mmCIF file of C-alpha atoms in Angstrom:
data_model
loop_
_atom_site.group_PDB
_atom_site.id
_atom_site.type_symbol
_atom_site.label_atom_id
_atom_site.label_comp_id
_atom_site.label_asym_id
_atom_site.label_seq_id
_atom_site.Cartn_x
_atom_site.Cartn_y
_atom_site.Cartn_z
ATOM 1 C CA ASP A 1 -34.113 88.779 -121.396
ATOM 2 C CA ALA A 2 -31.723 86.273 -122.446
ATOM 3 C CA GLY A 3 -34.444 83.586 -121.329
ATOM 4 C CA VAL A 4 -33.930 80.488 -119.373
ATOM 5 C CA ILE A 5 -30.086 79.428 -119.463
ATOM 6 C CA GLN A 6 -28.934 75.894 -119.116
ATOM 7 C CA SER A 7 -25.455 74.256 -119.215
ATOM 8 C CA PRO A 8 -23.942 72.408 -120.646
ATOM 9 C CA ARG A 9 -25.688 71.870 -123.755
ATOM 10 C CA HIS A 10 -24.348 68.385 -124.161
ATOM 11 C CA GLU A 11 -22.946 65.884 -121.745
ATOM 12 C CA VAL A 12 -21.144 62.636 -122.454
ATOM 13 C CA THR A 13 -19.960 60.770 -119.373
ATOM 14 C CA GLU A 14 -19.139 57.070 -118.405
ATOM 15 C CA MET A 15 -21.224 55.138 -116.141
ATOM 16 C CA GLY A 16 -20.773 55.880 -112.544
ATOM 17 C CA GLN A 17 -19.649 59.405 -113.047
ATOM 18 C CA GLU A 18 -21.280 62.360 -111.399
ATOM 19 C CA VAL A 19 -23.188 64.664 -113.569
ATOM 20 C CA THR A 20 -24.096 68.232 -112.709
ATOM 21 C CA LEU A 21 -26.586 70.162 -114.873
ATOM 22 C CA ARG A 22 -26.978 74.107 -114.355
ATOM 23 C CA CYS A 23 -30.091 76.624 -114.926
ATOM 24 C CA LYS A 24 -30.417 79.848 -114.776
ATOM 25 C CA PRO A 25 -34.032 80.984 -114.689
ATOM 26 C CA ILE A 26 -35.530 84.152 -116.106
ATOM 27 C CA SER A 27 -35.193 87.261 -113.812
ATOM 28 C CA GLY A 28 -37.956 87.775 -111.668
ATOM 29 C CA HIS A 29 -39.457 84.422 -112.089
ATOM 30 C CA ASP A 30 -40.157 82.475 -108.760
ATOM 31 C CA TYR A 31 -40.901 79.121 -110.106
ATOM 32 C CA LEU A 32 -38.223 76.739 -111.468
ATOM 33 C CA PHE A 33 -38.982 73.213 -112.861
ATOM 34 C CA TRP A 34 -36.470 70.401 -113.916
ATOM 35 C CA TYR A 35 -37.977 68.098 -116.596
ATOM 36 C CA ARG A 36 -36.629 64.923 -118.239
ATOM 37 C CA GLN A 37 -37.520 63.959 -121.875
ATOM 38 C CA THR A 38 -37.232 60.593 -123.423
ATOM 39 C CA MET A 39 -38.743 59.077 -126.477
ATOM 40 C CA MET A 40 -40.514 56.381 -124.490
ATOM 41 C CA ARG A 41 -41.762 58.569 -121.319
ATOM 42 C CA GLY A 42 -42.232 62.199 -122.946
ATOM 43 C CA LEU A 43 -41.551 65.047 -120.689
ATOM 44 C CA GLU A 44 -41.609 64.144 -117.053
ATOM 45 C CA LEU A 45 -41.456 66.666 -114.317
ATOM 46 C CA LEU A 46 -38.736 65.817 -111.765
ATOM 47 C CA ILE A 47 -38.915 68.388 -109.041
ATOM 48 C CA TYR A 48 -39.793 72.140 -108.826
ATOM 49 C CA PHE A 49 -39.175 75.060 -106.692
ATOM 50 C CA ASN A 50 -40.988 78.174 -105.504
ATOM 51 C CA ASN A 51 -39.068 80.957 -103.920
ATOM 52 C CA ASN A 52 -35.814 78.500 -104.012
ATOM 53 C CA VAL A 53 -37.750 76.045 -101.826
ATOM 54 C CA PRO A 54 -38.386 72.657 -103.169
ATOM 55 C CA ILE A 55 -42.223 72.103 -103.258
ATOM 56 C CA ASP A 56 -42.510 68.750 -105.158
ATOM 57 C CA ASP A 57 -39.810 66.146 -105.719
ATOM 58 C CA SER A 58 -42.145 63.225 -106.124
ATOM 59 C CA GLY A 59 -40.939 62.954 -109.743
ATOM 60 C CA MET A 60 -37.160 62.406 -108.807
ATOM 61 C CA PRO A 61 -36.656 58.919 -109.892
ATOM 62 C CA GLU A 62 -34.462 57.741 -107.166
ATOM 63 C CA ASP A 63 -31.880 58.859 -104.453
ATOM 64 C CA ARG A 64 -29.213 59.168 -107.232
ATOM 65 C CA PHE A 65 -30.956 62.342 -108.440
ATOM 66 C CA SER A 66 -30.771 65.644 -106.380
ATOM 67 C CA ALA A 67 -31.614 69.140 -106.944
ATOM 68 C CA LYS A 68 -30.956 72.518 -105.395
ATOM 69 C CA MET A 69 -31.503 76.151 -105.674
ATOM 70 C CA PRO A 70 -29.222 78.231 -103.650
ATOM 71 C CA ASN A 71 -30.672 81.587 -104.772
ATOM 72 C CA ALA A 72 -33.282 83.018 -107.140
ATOM 73 C CA SER A 73 -30.906 83.036 -110.116
ATOM 74 C CA PHE A 74 -29.493 79.375 -110.067
ATOM 75 C CA SER A 75 -30.235 75.767 -109.711
ATOM 76 C CA THR A 76 -28.642 72.568 -110.186
ATOM 77 C CA LEU A 77 -29.618 69.014 -110.860
ATOM 78 C CA LYS A 78 -27.025 66.328 -109.924
ATOM 79 C CA ILE A 79 -26.736 62.507 -110.712
ATOM 80 C CA GLN A 80 -24.479 60.491 -108.819
ATOM 81 C CA PRO A 81 -23.631 57.842 -109.893
ATOM 82 C CA SER A 82 -24.812 58.310 -113.295
ATOM 83 C CA GLU A 83 -26.320 55.220 -115.175
ATOM 84 C CA PRO A 84 -26.978 54.611 -118.979
ATOM 85 C CA ARG A 85 -30.677 54.574 -118.197
ATOM 86 C CA ASP A 86 -30.342 58.408 -117.212
ATOM 87 C CA SER A 87 -29.556 59.149 -120.764
ATOM 88 C CA ALA A 88 -32.267 61.793 -121.782
ATOM 89 C CA VAL A 89 -32.725 65.632 -122.586
ATOM 90 C CA TYR A 90 -32.958 67.565 -119.250
ATOM 91 C CA PHE A 91 -35.089 70.880 -119.493
ATOM 92 C CA CYS A 92 -35.172 73.526 -116.831
ATOM 93 C CA ALA A 93 -38.215 75.871 -117.048
ATOM 94 C CA SER A 94 -39.396 78.875 -115.128
ATOM 95 C CA THR A 95 -42.352 80.977 -114.673
ATOM 96 C CA ALA A 96 -43.804 83.676 -112.556
ATOM 97 C CA THR A 97 -46.611 83.823 -110.041
ATOM 98 C CA GLY A 98 -49.545 85.547 -111.831
ATOM 99 C CA ASP A 99 -48.451 83.725 -115.115
ATOM 100 C CA LEU A 100 -48.341 80.086 -113.803
ATOM 101 C CA ASN A 101 -49.493 78.460 -116.938
ATOM 102 C CA ILE A 102 -46.899 79.643 -119.032
ATOM 103 C CA GLN A 103 -43.705 77.866 -118.492
ATOM 104 C CA TYR A 104 -40.377 79.220 -120.435
ATOM 105 C CA PHE A 105 -38.212 76.333 -121.132
ATOM 106 C CA GLY A 106 -34.303 76.417 -121.555
ATOM 107 C CA ALA A 107 -32.448 74.845 -124.624
ATOM 108 C CA GLY A 108 -32.077 71.625 -122.497
ATOM 109 C CA THR A 109 -29.047 69.420 -121.797
ATOM 110 C CA ARG A 110 -28.499 66.371 -123.426
ATOM 111 C CA LEU A 111 -27.150 63.754 -121.694
ATOM 112 C CA SER A 112 -25.470 60.518 -122.831
ATOM 113 C CA VAL A 113 -24.138 58.092 -120.228
ATOM 114 C CA LEU A 114 -22.045 55.258 -121.791
ATOM 115 C CA ARG B 1 -53.759 54.793 -117.882
ATOM 116 C CA LYS B 2 -51.602 57.837 -118.609
ATOM 117 C CA GLU B 3 -52.694 61.241 -117.375
ATOM 118 C CA VAL B 4 -52.718 62.729 -120.834
ATOM 119 C CA GLU B 5 -53.041 60.671 -123.859
ATOM 120 C CA GLN B 6 -52.072 61.746 -127.524
ATOM 121 C CA ASP B 7 -51.905 59.832 -130.874
ATOM 122 C CA PRO B 8 -48.176 59.802 -131.396
ATOM 123 C CA GLY B 9 -48.362 60.014 -135.086
ATOM 124 C CA PRO B 10 -46.671 60.927 -137.292
ATOM 125 C CA PHE B 11 -49.304 62.830 -139.256
ATOM 126 C CA ASN B 12 -47.781 63.298 -142.837
ATOM 127 C CA VAL B 13 -50.021 65.968 -144.672
ATOM 128 C CA PRO B 14 -49.384 67.989 -147.718
ATOM 129 C CA GLU B 15 -49.168 71.693 -147.619
ATOM 130 C CA GLY B 16 -52.370 73.305 -147.449
ATOM 131 C CA ALA B 17 -54.188 70.352 -145.789
ATOM 132 C CA THR B 18 -56.307 70.594 -142.730
ATOM 133 C CA VAL B 19 -55.253 68.550 -139.769
ATOM 134 C CA ALA B 20 -56.498 67.852 -136.455
ATOM 135 C CA PHE B 21 -54.969 66.461 -133.320
ATOM 136 C CA ASN B 22 -56.914 64.940 -130.283
ATOM 137 C CA CYS B 23 -56.008 64.533 -126.711
ATOM 138 C CA THR B 24 -57.605 63.110 -123.597
ATOM 139 C CA TYR B 25 -56.932 63.408 -119.861
ATOM 140 C CA SER B 26 -57.836 61.259 -117.135
ATOM 141 C CA ASN B 27 -58.310 63.898 -114.120
ATOM 142 C CA SER B 28 -61.616 65.431 -114.236
ATOM 143 C CA ALA B 29 -60.429 67.951 -111.665
ATOM 144 C CA SER B 30 -58.222 69.426 -114.383
ATOM 145 C CA GLN B 31 -58.436 73.073 -114.543
ATOM 146 C CA SER B 32 -56.443 74.612 -117.453
ATOM 147 C CA PHE B 33 -55.415 73.320 -120.583
ATOM 148 C CA PHE B 34 -52.841 73.960 -123.363
ATOM 149 C CA TRP B 35 -51.109 73.109 -126.467
ATOM 150 C CA TYR B 36 -47.350 73.482 -126.517
ATOM 151 C CA ARG B 37 -45.189 73.090 -129.610
ATOM 152 C CA GLN B 38 -41.837 71.322 -129.938
ATOM 153 C CA ASP B 39 -39.466 71.660 -133.042
ATOM 154 C CA CYS B 40 -36.942 68.863 -133.385
ATOM 155 C CA ARG B 41 -34.245 69.159 -130.912
ATOM 156 C CA LYS B 42 -35.474 72.330 -129.416
ATOM 157 C CA GLU B 43 -37.303 73.257 -126.572
ATOM 158 C CA PRO B 44 -41.289 73.137 -125.832
ATOM 159 C CA LYS B 45 -43.036 76.590 -126.337
ATOM 160 C CA LEU B 46 -46.659 77.619 -125.610
ATOM 161 C CA LEU B 47 -48.688 77.576 -128.778
ATOM 162 C CA MET B 48 -51.952 78.479 -127.140
ATOM 163 C CA SER B 49 -54.249 78.397 -124.117
ATOM 164 C CA VAL B 50 -57.579 76.016 -124.589
ATOM 165 C CA TYR B 51 -60.868 77.492 -123.162
ATOM 166 C CA SER B 52 -64.137 75.783 -122.665
ATOM 167 C CA SER B 53 -65.774 78.020 -125.267
ATOM 168 C CA GLY B 54 -62.958 77.301 -127.812
ATOM 169 C CA ASN B 55 -60.453 79.802 -129.284
ATOM 170 C CA GLU B 56 -58.931 80.629 -132.523
ATOM 171 C CA ASP B 57 -55.416 82.029 -133.179
ATOM 172 C CA GLY B 58 -54.952 82.542 -136.867
ATOM 173 C CA ARG B 59 -55.049 79.122 -138.612
ATOM 174 C CA PHE B 60 -55.303 77.279 -135.195
ATOM 175 C CA THR B 61 -58.221 76.368 -133.409
ATOM 176 C CA ALA B 62 -58.538 74.570 -130.154
ATOM 177 C CA GLN B 63 -61.520 73.178 -128.286
ATOM 178 C CA LEU B 64 -62.079 71.604 -124.921
ATOM 179 C CA ASN B 65 -64.959 69.167 -124.190
ATOM 180 C CA ARG B 66 -64.990 68.846 -120.454
ATOM 181 C CA ALA B 67 -67.670 66.263 -120.085
ATOM 182 C CA SER B 68 -65.628 64.135 -122.273
ATOM 183 C CA GLN B 69 -62.285 64.940 -121.021
ATOM 184 C CA TYR B 70 -61.096 65.642 -124.449
ATOM 185 C CA ILE B 71 -58.974 68.354 -126.114
ATOM 186 C CA SER B 72 -58.511 68.977 -129.705
ATOM 187 C CA LEU B 73 -56.383 71.101 -131.952
ATOM 188 C CA LEU B 74 -57.104 72.115 -135.516
ATOM 189 C CA ILE B 75 -54.559 73.352 -138.058
ATOM 190 C CA ARG B 76 -56.055 74.749 -141.279
ATOM 191 C CA ASP B 77 -53.947 75.620 -144.407
ATOM 192 C CA SER B 78 -50.929 73.900 -143.153
ATOM 193 C CA LYS B 79 -47.457 75.177 -143.902
ATOM 194 C CA LEU B 80 -44.214 73.478 -143.874
ATOM 195 C CA SER B 81 -43.186 75.453 -140.833
ATOM 196 C CA ASP B 82 -46.036 73.892 -138.825
ATOM 197 C CA SER B 83 -43.729 70.477 -138.837
ATOM 198 C CA ALA B 84 -43.215 69.879 -135.275
ATOM 199 C CA THR B 85 -44.457 67.818 -132.323
ATOM 200 C CA TYR B 86 -47.765 69.136 -130.646
ATOM 201 C CA LEU B 87 -47.870 68.469 -126.952
ATOM 202 C CA CYS B 88 -51.144 68.521 -125.215
ATOM 203 C CA VAL B 89 -50.721 69.945 -121.459
ATOM 204 C CA VAL B 90 -52.948 69.922 -118.654
ATOM 205 C CA ASN B 91 -52.732 71.631 -115.125
ATOM 206 C CA THR B 92 -54.691 69.911 -112.359
ATOM 207 C CA PHE B 93 -55.470 72.671 -109.665
ATOM 208 C CA PRO B 94 -55.890 72.309 -106.765
ATOM 209 C CA GLY B 95 -53.849 69.532 -105.289
ATOM 210 C CA GLY B 96 -51.665 69.250 -108.557
ATOM 211 C CA GLY B 97 -50.237 72.699 -107.462
ATOM 212 C CA ASN B 98 -48.106 74.371 -110.394
ATOM 213 C CA LYS B 99 -47.605 71.340 -112.249
ATOM 214 C CA LEU B 100 -48.111 70.856 -115.901
ATOM 215 C CA THR B 101 -48.790 67.325 -117.104
ATOM 216 C CA PHE B 102 -47.324 67.003 -120.744
ATOM 217 C CA GLY B 103 -48.705 64.535 -123.106
ATOM 218 C CA THR B 104 -45.989 62.555 -125.311
ATOM 219 C CA GLY B 105 -46.868 64.665 -128.230
ATOM 220 C CA THR B 106 -48.148 64.139 -131.543
ATOM 221 C CA GLN B 107 -45.659 64.694 -134.523
ATOM 222 C CA LEU B 108 -46.836 66.397 -137.762
ATOM 223 C CA LYS B 109 -44.785 66.561 -141.065
ATOM 224 C CA VAL B 110 -46.102 68.728 -143.620
ATOM 225 C CA GLU B 111 -44.799 67.936 -146.922
ATOM 226 C CA LEU B 112 -44.700 69.785 -150.466
#
């Protein structure tokens, strides 16, 4: 299996622009998680899905952030408009029912908002 | 108070040394505990689960003290390749669903 695949790996954009991050979970996994990692706050859970349905989005910082999972093999995290404080590494992770405590992470998207 | 607290380090140790990391968690209802490892500019990966009876995997030993809400990781005979950030991770269930809460990590640097 190729593992969790995220794109792009790096994104540099200007303040106010829309940013879309993409994730393909491991085939057969029914849980998908979006995290944000910064030096100050560490790894924070933004939102997670089960069977393509958002279960908990309490970690989404504000309305500028939105996430979708239109099917079992694809999810997006969108920031509109982006701000410099959104600069961070965004990770996607997936796991399967029956193995819930082991999350498999993608390589992450390093976002810089100028 | 943070849900999971760790000493950020860095811990700089010579090769062959024994090093221990500690972690405390605030929610007494927490059910499952783990250590993840994150190499520089890489994604986190599961290192080992932590059981009440304590468990060992080669040079790594993890222990849990539920009464004190304290988790530890011991690395013996440390190698250069052990240099990484070690994340203490807690799953609070029920109520926490399938959410893992990560500590901010303890950085280890093993030197020649």
